[in-house]
XYZ file of N, CA and C in Angstrom:
792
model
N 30.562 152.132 23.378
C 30.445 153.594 23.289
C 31.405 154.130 22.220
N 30.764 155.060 21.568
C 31.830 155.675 20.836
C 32.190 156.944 20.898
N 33.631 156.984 20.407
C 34.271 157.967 21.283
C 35.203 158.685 20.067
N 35.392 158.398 18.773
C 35.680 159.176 17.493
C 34.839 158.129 16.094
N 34.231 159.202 15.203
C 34.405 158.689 13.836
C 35.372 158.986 13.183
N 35.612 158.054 12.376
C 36.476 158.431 11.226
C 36.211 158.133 10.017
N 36.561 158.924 9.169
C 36.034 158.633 7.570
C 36.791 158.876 6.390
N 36.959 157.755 5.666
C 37.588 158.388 4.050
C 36.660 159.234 3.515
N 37.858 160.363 2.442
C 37.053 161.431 1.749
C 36.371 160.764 0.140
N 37.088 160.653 -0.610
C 36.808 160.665 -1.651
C 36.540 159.350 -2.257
N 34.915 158.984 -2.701
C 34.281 157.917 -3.201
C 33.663 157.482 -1.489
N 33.474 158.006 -0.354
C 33.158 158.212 1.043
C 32.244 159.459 1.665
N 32.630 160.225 1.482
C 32.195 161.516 2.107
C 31.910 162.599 1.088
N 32.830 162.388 0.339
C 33.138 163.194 -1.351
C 32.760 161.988 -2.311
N 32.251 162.487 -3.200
C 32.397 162.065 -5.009
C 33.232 162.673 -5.126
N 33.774 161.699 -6.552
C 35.358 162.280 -6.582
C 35.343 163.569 -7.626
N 34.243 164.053 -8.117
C 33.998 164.951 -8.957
C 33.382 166.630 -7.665
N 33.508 166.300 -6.428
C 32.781 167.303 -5.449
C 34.172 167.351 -4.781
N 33.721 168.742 -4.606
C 34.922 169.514 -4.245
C 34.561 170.273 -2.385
N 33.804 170.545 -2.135
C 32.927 170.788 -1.403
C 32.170 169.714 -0.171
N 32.214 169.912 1.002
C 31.403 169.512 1.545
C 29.874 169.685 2.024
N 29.236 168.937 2.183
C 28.046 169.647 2.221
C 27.524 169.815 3.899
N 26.224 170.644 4.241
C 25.908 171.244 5.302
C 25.650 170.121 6.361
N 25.210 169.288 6.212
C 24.633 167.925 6.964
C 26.001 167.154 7.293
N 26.935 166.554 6.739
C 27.799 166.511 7.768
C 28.577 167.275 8.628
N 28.723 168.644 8.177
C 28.993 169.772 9.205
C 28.319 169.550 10.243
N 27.156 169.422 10.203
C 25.953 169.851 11.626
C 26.292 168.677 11.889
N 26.736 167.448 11.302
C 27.003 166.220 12.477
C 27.996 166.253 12.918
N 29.003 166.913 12.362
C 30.414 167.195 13.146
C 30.682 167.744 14.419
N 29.254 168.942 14.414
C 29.114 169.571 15.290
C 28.561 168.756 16.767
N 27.387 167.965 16.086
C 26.999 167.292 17.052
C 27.632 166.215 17.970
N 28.066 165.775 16.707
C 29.413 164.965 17.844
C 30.329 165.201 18.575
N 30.511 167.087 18.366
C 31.389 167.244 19.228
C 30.608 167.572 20.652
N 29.332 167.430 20.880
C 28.779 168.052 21.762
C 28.394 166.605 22.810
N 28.618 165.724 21.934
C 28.797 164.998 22.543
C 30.292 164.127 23.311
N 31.373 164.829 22.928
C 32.310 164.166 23.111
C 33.030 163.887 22.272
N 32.516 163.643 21.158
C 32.947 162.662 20.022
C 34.006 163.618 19.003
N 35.215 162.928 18.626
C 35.852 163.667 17.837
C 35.712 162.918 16.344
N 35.689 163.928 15.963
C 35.840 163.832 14.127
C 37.175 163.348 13.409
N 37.232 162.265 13.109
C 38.830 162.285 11.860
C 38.625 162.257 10.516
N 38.569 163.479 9.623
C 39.411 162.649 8.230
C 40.354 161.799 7.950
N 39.915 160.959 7.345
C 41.413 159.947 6.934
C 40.976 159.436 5.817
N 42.485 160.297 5.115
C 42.263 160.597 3.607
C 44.154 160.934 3.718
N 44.215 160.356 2.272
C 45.553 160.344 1.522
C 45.700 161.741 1.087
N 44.808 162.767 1.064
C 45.034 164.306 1.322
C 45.694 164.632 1.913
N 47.222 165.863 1.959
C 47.312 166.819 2.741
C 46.978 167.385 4.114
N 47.954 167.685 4.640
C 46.456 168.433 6.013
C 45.952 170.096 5.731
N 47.216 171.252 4.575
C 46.693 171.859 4.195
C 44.975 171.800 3.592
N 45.127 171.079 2.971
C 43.840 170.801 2.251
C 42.779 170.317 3.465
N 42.939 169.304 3.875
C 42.172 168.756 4.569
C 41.385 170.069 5.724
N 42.419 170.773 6.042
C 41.996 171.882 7.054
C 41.138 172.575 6.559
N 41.205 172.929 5.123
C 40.538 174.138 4.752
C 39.242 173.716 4.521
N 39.284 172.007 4.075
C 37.793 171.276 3.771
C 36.969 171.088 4.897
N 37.592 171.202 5.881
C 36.605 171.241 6.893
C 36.957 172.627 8.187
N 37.202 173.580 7.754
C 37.599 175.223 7.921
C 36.369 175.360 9.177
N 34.890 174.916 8.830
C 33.740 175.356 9.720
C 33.972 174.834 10.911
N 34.293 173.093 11.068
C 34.830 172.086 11.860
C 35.829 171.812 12.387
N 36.676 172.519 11.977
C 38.146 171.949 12.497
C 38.625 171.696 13.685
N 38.114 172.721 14.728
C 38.492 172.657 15.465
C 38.159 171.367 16.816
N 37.087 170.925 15.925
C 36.199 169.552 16.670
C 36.856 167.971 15.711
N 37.849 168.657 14.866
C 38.291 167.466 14.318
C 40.366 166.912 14.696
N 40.498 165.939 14.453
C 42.023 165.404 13.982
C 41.795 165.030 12.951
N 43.130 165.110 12.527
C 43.141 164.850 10.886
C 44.389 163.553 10.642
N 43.614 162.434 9.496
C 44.706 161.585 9.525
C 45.081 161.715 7.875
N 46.434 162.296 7.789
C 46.323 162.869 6.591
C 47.347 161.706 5.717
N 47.737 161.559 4.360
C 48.646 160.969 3.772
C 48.400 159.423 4.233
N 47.228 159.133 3.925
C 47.085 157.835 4.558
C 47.678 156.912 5.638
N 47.380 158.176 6.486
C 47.961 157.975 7.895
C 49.853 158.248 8.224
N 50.613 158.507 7.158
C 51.728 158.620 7.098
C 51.742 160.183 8.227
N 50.842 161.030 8.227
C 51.255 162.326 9.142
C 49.951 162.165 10.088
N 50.024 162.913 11.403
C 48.529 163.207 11.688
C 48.599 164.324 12.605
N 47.841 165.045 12.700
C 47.370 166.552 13.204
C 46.250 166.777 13.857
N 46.535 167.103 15.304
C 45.798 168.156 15.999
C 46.310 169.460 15.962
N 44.973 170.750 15.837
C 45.222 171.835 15.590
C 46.861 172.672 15.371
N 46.967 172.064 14.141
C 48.487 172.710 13.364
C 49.331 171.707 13.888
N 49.286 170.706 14.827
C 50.154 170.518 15.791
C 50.909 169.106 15.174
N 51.450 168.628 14.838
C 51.824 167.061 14.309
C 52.217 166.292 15.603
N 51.114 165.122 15.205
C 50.966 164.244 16.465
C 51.791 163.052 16.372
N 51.808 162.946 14.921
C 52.948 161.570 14.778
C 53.223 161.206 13.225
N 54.361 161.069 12.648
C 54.361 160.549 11.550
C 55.733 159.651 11.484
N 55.165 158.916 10.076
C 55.817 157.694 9.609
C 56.685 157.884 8.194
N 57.734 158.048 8.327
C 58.373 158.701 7.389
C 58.557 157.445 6.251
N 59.152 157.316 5.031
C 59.526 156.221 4.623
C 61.003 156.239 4.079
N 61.663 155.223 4.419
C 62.966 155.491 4.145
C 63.473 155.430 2.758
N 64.253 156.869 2.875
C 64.790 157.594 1.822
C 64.893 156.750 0.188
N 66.101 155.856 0.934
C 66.272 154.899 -0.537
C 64.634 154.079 -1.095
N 63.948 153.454 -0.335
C 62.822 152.882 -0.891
C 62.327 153.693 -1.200
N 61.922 155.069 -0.787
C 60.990 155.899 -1.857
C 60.861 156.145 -3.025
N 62.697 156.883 -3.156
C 62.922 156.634 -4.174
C 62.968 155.765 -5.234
N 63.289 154.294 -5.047
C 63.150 153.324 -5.741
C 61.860 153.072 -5.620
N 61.052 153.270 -5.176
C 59.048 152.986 -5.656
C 58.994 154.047 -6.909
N 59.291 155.071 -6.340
C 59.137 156.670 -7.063
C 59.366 155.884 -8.645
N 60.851 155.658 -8.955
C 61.642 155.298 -10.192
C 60.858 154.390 -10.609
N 60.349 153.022 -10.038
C 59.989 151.881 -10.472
C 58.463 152.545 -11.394
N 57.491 152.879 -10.384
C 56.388 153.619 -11.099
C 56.516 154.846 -12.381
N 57.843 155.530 -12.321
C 57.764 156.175 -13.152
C 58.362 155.380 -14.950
N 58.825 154.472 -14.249
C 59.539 153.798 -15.235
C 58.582 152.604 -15.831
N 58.049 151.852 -15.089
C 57.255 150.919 -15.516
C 55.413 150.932 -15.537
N 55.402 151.632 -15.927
C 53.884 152.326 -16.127
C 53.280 152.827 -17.583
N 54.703 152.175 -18.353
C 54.386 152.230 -20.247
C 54.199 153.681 -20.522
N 54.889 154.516 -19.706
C 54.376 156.040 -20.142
C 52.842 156.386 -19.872
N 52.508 156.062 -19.041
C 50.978 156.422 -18.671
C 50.676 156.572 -16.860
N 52.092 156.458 -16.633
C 51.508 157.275 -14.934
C 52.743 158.102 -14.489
N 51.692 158.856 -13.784
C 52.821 160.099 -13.479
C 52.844 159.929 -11.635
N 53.834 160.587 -10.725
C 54.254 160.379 -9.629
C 54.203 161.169 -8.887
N 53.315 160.969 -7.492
C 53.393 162.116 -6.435
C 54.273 161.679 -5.197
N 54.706 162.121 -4.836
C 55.730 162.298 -3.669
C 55.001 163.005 -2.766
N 54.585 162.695 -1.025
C 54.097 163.509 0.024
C 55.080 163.791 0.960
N 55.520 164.827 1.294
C 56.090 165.207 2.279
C 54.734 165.254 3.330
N 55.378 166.263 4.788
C 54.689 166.464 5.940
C 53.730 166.970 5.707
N 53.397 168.145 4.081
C 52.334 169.554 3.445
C 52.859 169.519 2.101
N 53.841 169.274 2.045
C 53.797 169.535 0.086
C 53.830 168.010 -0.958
N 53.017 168.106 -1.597
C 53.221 167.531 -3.005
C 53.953 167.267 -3.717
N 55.169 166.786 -4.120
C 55.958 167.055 -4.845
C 55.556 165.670 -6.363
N 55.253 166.547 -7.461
C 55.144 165.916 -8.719
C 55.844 165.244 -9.286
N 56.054 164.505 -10.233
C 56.600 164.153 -11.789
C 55.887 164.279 -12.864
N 55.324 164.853 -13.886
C 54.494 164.878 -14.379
C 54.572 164.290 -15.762
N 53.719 164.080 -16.748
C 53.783 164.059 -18.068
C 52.897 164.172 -18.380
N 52.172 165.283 -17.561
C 50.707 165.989 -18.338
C 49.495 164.957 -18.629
N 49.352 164.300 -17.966
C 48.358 163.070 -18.187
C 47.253 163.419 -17.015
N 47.208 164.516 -16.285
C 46.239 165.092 -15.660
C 46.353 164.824 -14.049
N 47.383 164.627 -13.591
C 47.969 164.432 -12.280
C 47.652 165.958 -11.397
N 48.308 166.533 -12.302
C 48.563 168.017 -11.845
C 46.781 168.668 -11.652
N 46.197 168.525 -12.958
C 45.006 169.282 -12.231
C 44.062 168.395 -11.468
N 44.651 167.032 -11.826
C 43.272 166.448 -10.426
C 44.141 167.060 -8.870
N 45.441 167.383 -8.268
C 45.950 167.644 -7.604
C 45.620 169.428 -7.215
N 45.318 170.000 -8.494
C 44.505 171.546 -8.216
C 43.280 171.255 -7.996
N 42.770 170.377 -8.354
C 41.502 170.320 -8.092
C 41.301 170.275 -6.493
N 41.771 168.829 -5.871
C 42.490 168.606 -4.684
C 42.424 169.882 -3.488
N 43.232 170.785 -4.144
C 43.685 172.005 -3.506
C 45.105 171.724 -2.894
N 45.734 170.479 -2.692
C 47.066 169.985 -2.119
C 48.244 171.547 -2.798
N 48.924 171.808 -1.680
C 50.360 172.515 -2.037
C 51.246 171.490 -2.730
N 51.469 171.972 -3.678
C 52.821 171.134 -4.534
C 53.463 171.963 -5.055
N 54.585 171.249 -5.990
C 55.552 171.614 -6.738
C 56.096 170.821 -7.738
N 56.231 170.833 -8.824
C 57.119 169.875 -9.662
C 58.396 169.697 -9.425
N 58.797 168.551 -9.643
C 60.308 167.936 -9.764
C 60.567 166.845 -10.605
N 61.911 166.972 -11.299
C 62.151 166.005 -11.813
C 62.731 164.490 -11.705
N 63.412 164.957 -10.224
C 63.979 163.565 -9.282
C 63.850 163.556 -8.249
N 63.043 162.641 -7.128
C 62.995 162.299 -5.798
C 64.138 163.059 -4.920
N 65.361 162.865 -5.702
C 66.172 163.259 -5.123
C 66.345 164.977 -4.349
N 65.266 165.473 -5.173
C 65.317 166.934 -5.272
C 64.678 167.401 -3.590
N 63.883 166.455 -3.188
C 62.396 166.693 -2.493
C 63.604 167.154 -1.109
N 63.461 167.994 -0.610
C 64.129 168.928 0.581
C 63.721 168.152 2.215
N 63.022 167.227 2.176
C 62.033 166.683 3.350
C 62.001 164.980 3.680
N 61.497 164.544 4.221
C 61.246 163.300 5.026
C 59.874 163.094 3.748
N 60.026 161.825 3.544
C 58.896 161.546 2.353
C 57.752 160.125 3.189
N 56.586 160.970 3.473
C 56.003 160.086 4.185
C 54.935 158.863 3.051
N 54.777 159.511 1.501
C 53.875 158.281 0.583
C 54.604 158.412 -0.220
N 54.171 157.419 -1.450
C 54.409 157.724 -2.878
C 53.345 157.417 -3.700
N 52.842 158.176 -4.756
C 51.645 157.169 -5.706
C 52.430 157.448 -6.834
N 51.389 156.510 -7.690
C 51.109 156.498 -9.118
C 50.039 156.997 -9.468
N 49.920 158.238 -10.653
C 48.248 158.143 -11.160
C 47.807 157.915 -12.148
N 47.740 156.761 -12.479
C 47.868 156.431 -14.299
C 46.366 156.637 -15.088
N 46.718 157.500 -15.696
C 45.600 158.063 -16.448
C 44.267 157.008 -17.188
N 44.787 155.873 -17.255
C 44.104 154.777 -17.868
C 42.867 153.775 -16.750
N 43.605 153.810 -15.423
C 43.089 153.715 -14.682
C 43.623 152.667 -14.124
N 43.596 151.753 -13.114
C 44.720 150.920 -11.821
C 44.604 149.680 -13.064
N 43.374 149.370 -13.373
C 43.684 147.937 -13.362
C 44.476 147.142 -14.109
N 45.418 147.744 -14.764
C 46.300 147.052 -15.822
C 47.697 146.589 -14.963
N 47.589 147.865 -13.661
C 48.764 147.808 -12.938
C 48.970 147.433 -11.577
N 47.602 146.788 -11.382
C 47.368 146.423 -10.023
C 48.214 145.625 -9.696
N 48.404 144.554 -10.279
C 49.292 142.789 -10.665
C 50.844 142.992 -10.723
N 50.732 144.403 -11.412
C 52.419 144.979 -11.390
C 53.106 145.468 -10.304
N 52.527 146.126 -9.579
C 52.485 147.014 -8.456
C 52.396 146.642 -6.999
N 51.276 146.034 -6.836
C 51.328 146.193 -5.634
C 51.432 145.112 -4.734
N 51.998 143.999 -5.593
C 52.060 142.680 -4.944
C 54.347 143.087 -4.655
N 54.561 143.533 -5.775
C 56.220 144.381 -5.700
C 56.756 144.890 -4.118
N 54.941 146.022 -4.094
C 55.587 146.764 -3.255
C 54.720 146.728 -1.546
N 54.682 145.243 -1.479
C 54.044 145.057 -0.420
C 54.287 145.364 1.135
N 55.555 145.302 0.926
C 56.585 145.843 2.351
C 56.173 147.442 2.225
N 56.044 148.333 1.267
C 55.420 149.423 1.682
C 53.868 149.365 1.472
N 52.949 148.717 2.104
C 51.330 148.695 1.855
C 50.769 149.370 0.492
N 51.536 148.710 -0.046
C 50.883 149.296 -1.848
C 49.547 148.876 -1.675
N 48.645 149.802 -1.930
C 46.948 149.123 -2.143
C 46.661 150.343 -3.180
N 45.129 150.124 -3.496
C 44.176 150.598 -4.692
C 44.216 151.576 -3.563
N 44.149 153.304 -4.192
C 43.449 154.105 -3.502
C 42.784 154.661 -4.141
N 42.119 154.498 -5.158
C 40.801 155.408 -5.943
C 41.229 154.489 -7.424
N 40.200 155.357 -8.107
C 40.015 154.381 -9.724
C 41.174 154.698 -10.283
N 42.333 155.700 -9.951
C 43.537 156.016 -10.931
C 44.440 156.327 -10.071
N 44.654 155.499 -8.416
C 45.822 155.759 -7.823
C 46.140 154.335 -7.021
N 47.510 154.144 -6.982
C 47.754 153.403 -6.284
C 49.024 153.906 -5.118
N 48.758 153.826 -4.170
C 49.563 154.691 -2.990
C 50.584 153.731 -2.159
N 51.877 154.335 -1.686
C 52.753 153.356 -0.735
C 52.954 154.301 0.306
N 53.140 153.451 1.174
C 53.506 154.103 2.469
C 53.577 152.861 3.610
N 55.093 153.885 4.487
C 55.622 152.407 6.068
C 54.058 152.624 6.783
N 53.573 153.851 6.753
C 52.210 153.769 7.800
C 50.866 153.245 6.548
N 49.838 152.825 7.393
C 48.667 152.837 6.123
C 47.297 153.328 7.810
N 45.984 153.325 7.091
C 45.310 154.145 7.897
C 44.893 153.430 9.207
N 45.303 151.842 8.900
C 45.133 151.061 10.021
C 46.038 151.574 11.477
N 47.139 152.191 10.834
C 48.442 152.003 12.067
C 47.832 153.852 12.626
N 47.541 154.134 11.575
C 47.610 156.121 11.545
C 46.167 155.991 12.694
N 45.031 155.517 12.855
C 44.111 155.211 13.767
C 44.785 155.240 15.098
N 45.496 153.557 15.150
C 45.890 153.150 16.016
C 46.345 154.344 17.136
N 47.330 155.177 16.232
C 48.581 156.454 16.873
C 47.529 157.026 17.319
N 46.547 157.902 16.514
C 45.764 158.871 16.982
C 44.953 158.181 18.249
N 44.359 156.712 18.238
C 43.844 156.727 19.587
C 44.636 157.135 20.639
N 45.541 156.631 20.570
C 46.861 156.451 21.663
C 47.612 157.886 22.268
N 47.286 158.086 21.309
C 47.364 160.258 21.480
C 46.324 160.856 22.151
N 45.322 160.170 21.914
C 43.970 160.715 22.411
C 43.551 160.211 23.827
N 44.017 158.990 24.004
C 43.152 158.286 24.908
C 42.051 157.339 24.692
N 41.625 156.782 23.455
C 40.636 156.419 22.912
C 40.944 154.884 22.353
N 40.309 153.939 22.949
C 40.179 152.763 22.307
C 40.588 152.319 21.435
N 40.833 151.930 20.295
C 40.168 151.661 18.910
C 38.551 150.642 18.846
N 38.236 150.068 19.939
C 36.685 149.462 19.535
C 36.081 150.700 20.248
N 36.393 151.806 20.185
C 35.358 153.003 20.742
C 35.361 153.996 19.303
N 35.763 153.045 18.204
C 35.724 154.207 16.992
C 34.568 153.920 15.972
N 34.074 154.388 15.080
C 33.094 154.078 14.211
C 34.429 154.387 13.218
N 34.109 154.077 12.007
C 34.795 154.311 10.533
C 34.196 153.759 9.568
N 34.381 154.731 8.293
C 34.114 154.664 7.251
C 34.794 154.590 5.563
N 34.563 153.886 5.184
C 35.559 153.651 3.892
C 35.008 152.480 2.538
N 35.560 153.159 1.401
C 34.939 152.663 0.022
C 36.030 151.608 -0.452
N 37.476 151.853 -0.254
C 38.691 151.075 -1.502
C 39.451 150.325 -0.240
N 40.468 149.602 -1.265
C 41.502 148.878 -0.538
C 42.140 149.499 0.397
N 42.622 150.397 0.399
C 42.746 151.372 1.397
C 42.887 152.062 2.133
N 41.339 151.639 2.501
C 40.318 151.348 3.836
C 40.853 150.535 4.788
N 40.795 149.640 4.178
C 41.004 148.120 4.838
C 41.828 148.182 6.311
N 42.729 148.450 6.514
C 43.622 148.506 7.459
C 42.817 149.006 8.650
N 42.435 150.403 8.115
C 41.501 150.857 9.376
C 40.157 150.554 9.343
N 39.642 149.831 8.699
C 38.168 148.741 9.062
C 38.883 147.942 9.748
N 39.539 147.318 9.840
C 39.636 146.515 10.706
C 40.302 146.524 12.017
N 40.468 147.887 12.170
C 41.400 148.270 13.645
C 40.472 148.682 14.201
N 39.359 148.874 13.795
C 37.879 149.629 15.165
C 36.684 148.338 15.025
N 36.122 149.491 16.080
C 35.165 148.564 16.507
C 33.725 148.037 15.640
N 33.654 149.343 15.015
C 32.383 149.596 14.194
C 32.906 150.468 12.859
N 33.274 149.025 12.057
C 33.653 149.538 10.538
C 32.339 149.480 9.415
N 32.067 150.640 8.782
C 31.182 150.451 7.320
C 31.686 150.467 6.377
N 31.244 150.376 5.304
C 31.869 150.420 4.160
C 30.750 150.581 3.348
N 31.026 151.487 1.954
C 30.591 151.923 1.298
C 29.623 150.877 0.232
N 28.639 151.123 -0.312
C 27.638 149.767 -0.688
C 28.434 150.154 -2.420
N 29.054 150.782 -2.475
C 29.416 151.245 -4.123
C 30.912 150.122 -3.950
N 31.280 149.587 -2.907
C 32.656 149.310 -2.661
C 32.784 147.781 -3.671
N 33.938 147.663 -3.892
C 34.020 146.429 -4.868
C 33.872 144.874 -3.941
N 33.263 143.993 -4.491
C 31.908 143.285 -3.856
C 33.145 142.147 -3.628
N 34.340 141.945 -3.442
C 35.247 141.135 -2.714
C 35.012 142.099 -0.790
N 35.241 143.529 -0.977
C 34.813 144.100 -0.038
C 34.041 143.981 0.823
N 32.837 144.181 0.201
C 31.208 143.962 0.609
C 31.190 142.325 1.381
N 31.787 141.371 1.004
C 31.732 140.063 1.125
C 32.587 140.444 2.789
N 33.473 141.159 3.091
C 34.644 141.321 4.067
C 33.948 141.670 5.323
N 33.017 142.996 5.478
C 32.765 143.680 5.891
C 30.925 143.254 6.232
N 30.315 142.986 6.906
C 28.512 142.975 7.522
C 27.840 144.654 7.486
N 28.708 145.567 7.823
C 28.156 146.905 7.355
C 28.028 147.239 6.423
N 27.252 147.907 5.442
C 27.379 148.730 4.371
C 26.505 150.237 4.872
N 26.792 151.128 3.915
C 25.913 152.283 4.134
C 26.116 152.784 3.009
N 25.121 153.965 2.296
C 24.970 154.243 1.307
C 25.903 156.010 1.492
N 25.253 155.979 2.698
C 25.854 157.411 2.713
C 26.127 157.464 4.598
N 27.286 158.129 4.570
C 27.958 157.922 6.029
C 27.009 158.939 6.478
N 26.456 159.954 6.246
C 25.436 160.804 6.889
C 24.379 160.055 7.855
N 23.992 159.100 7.246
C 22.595 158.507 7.598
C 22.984 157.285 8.859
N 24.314 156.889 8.520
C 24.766 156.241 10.275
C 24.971 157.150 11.211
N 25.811 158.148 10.708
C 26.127 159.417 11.926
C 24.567 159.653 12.408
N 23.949 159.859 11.521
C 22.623 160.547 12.515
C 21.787 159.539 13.103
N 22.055 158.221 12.935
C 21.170 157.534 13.470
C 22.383 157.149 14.940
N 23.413 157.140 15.050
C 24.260 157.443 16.238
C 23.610 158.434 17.226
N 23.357 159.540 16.477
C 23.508 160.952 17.154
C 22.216 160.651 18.192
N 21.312 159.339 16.901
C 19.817 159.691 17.428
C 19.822 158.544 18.886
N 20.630 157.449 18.206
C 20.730 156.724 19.584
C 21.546 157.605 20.735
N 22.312 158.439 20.755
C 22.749 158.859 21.550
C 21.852 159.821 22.520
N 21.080 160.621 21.395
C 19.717 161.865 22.540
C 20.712 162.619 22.320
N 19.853 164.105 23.306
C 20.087 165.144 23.059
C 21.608 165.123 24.684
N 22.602 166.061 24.363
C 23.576 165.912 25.019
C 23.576 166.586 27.034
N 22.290 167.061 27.109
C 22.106 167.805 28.045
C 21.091 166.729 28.801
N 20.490 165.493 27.982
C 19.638 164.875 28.716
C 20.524 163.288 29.194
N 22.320 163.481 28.876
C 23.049 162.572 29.089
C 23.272 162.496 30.527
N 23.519 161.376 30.968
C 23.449 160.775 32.472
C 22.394 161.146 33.288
């Protein structure tokens, strides 16, 4: 039985060029809540952001935000994984320093953003985003508990995959999109885990969904993991699910499930 989905946003639920959600997973959001079923984003987003992206839904959803580093029921913070101070910083430095001048650095607090920039387009894929931020010039500056860190190198991961994230493995360095690579003590495997445990909920009572490395953590903490058929084909090889579009499992759930009034 299942008893929450969960889903990555972007190259998942979103193209990374859509800003917007569209009407059909709303109405399945809805439906699942009528059945019981709660909704998670889980996405390296914000929960500002995340809230407002699903503004119609929210209130039928948790949110696993910062790749699981924070997570939220209604305003409420259910649990987070901070990362300690000195390693942040030293990821922060290492990426800003060894990235040949071609990646710039985000810092996540609990809601804000905090930048490094060098104009290589960090900043407006981050407006685009909608994430609250701010620029800074040193880690040191950031006023808060620092739950990620990325890189977003304008060129794109793969020059720095080999550099990166084998370094920073004690903080779950993985691929998180075509031009980020993200750290963090939590990753979405553990950020699941919390939210069942908050909830009451299994983890083999979850469905989930996810395209990149990641993913990974939380495909493999539920019961019923998909993965995206666009996903890179070491992936595809990992995983027996694929789906083209997470819409078309939700509704064929909804459909195995019936209508909610003709339950028991």
């Amino acid at each position: 039985m299942i008893r929450m989905v969960c889903s990555d946003l972007d190259g998942t639920l979103l193209r990374y060029d859509q800003k917007v959600l569209g009407d059909r997973i709303l109405d399945e959001i809805r439906a699942l809540a009528a059945h019981g079923i709660r909704f998670c984003p889980a996405s390296g987003r914000q929960y500002t952001r995340l809230k407002k992206l699903f503004a119609p839904v929210a209130e039928h959803c948790v949110f696993l935000c910062e790749n699981g580093g924070v997570l939220y029921e209604k305003d409420r913070v259910l649990a987070k994984t901070p990362m300690p101070r000195a390693l942040a910083e030293e990821i922060a430095w290492d990426f800003w320093n060894n990235s040949d001048g071609r990646g710039e650095v985000m810092l996540s607090g609990e809601n804000t953003s905090y930048l490094m920039e060098r104009g290589l387009g960090m900043t407006d894929r981050i407006r685009f985003i909608g994430n609250h931020y701010c620029s800074i010039h040193d880690p040191a500056e950031i006023p808060e508990e620092i739950v990620k860190v990325s890189v977003y190198l304008e060129d794109g991961v793969g020059a720095y995959v080999d550099r990166f994230v084998p370094r920073w493995r004690e903080a779950n360095a993985a691929v998180a999109g075509p031009k980020w690579i993200d750290t963090t003590l939590a990753n979405k495997g553990i950020g699941v885990g919390k939210m069942c445990a908050a909830l009451g909920i299994r983890t083999e009572e979850v469905m989930a969904f996810g395209d990149n490395y990641n993913d990974v953590s939380m495909l493999d903490a539920v019961g019923a993991p998909y993965l995206m058929q666009t996903a890179a084909r070491e992936l595809l090889e990992r995983y027996p699910n694929h789906t083209a579009c997470p819409e078309d499992t939700i509704q064929t759930l909804l459909h195995q499930l019936g209508h909610p009034e003709n339950k028991g």
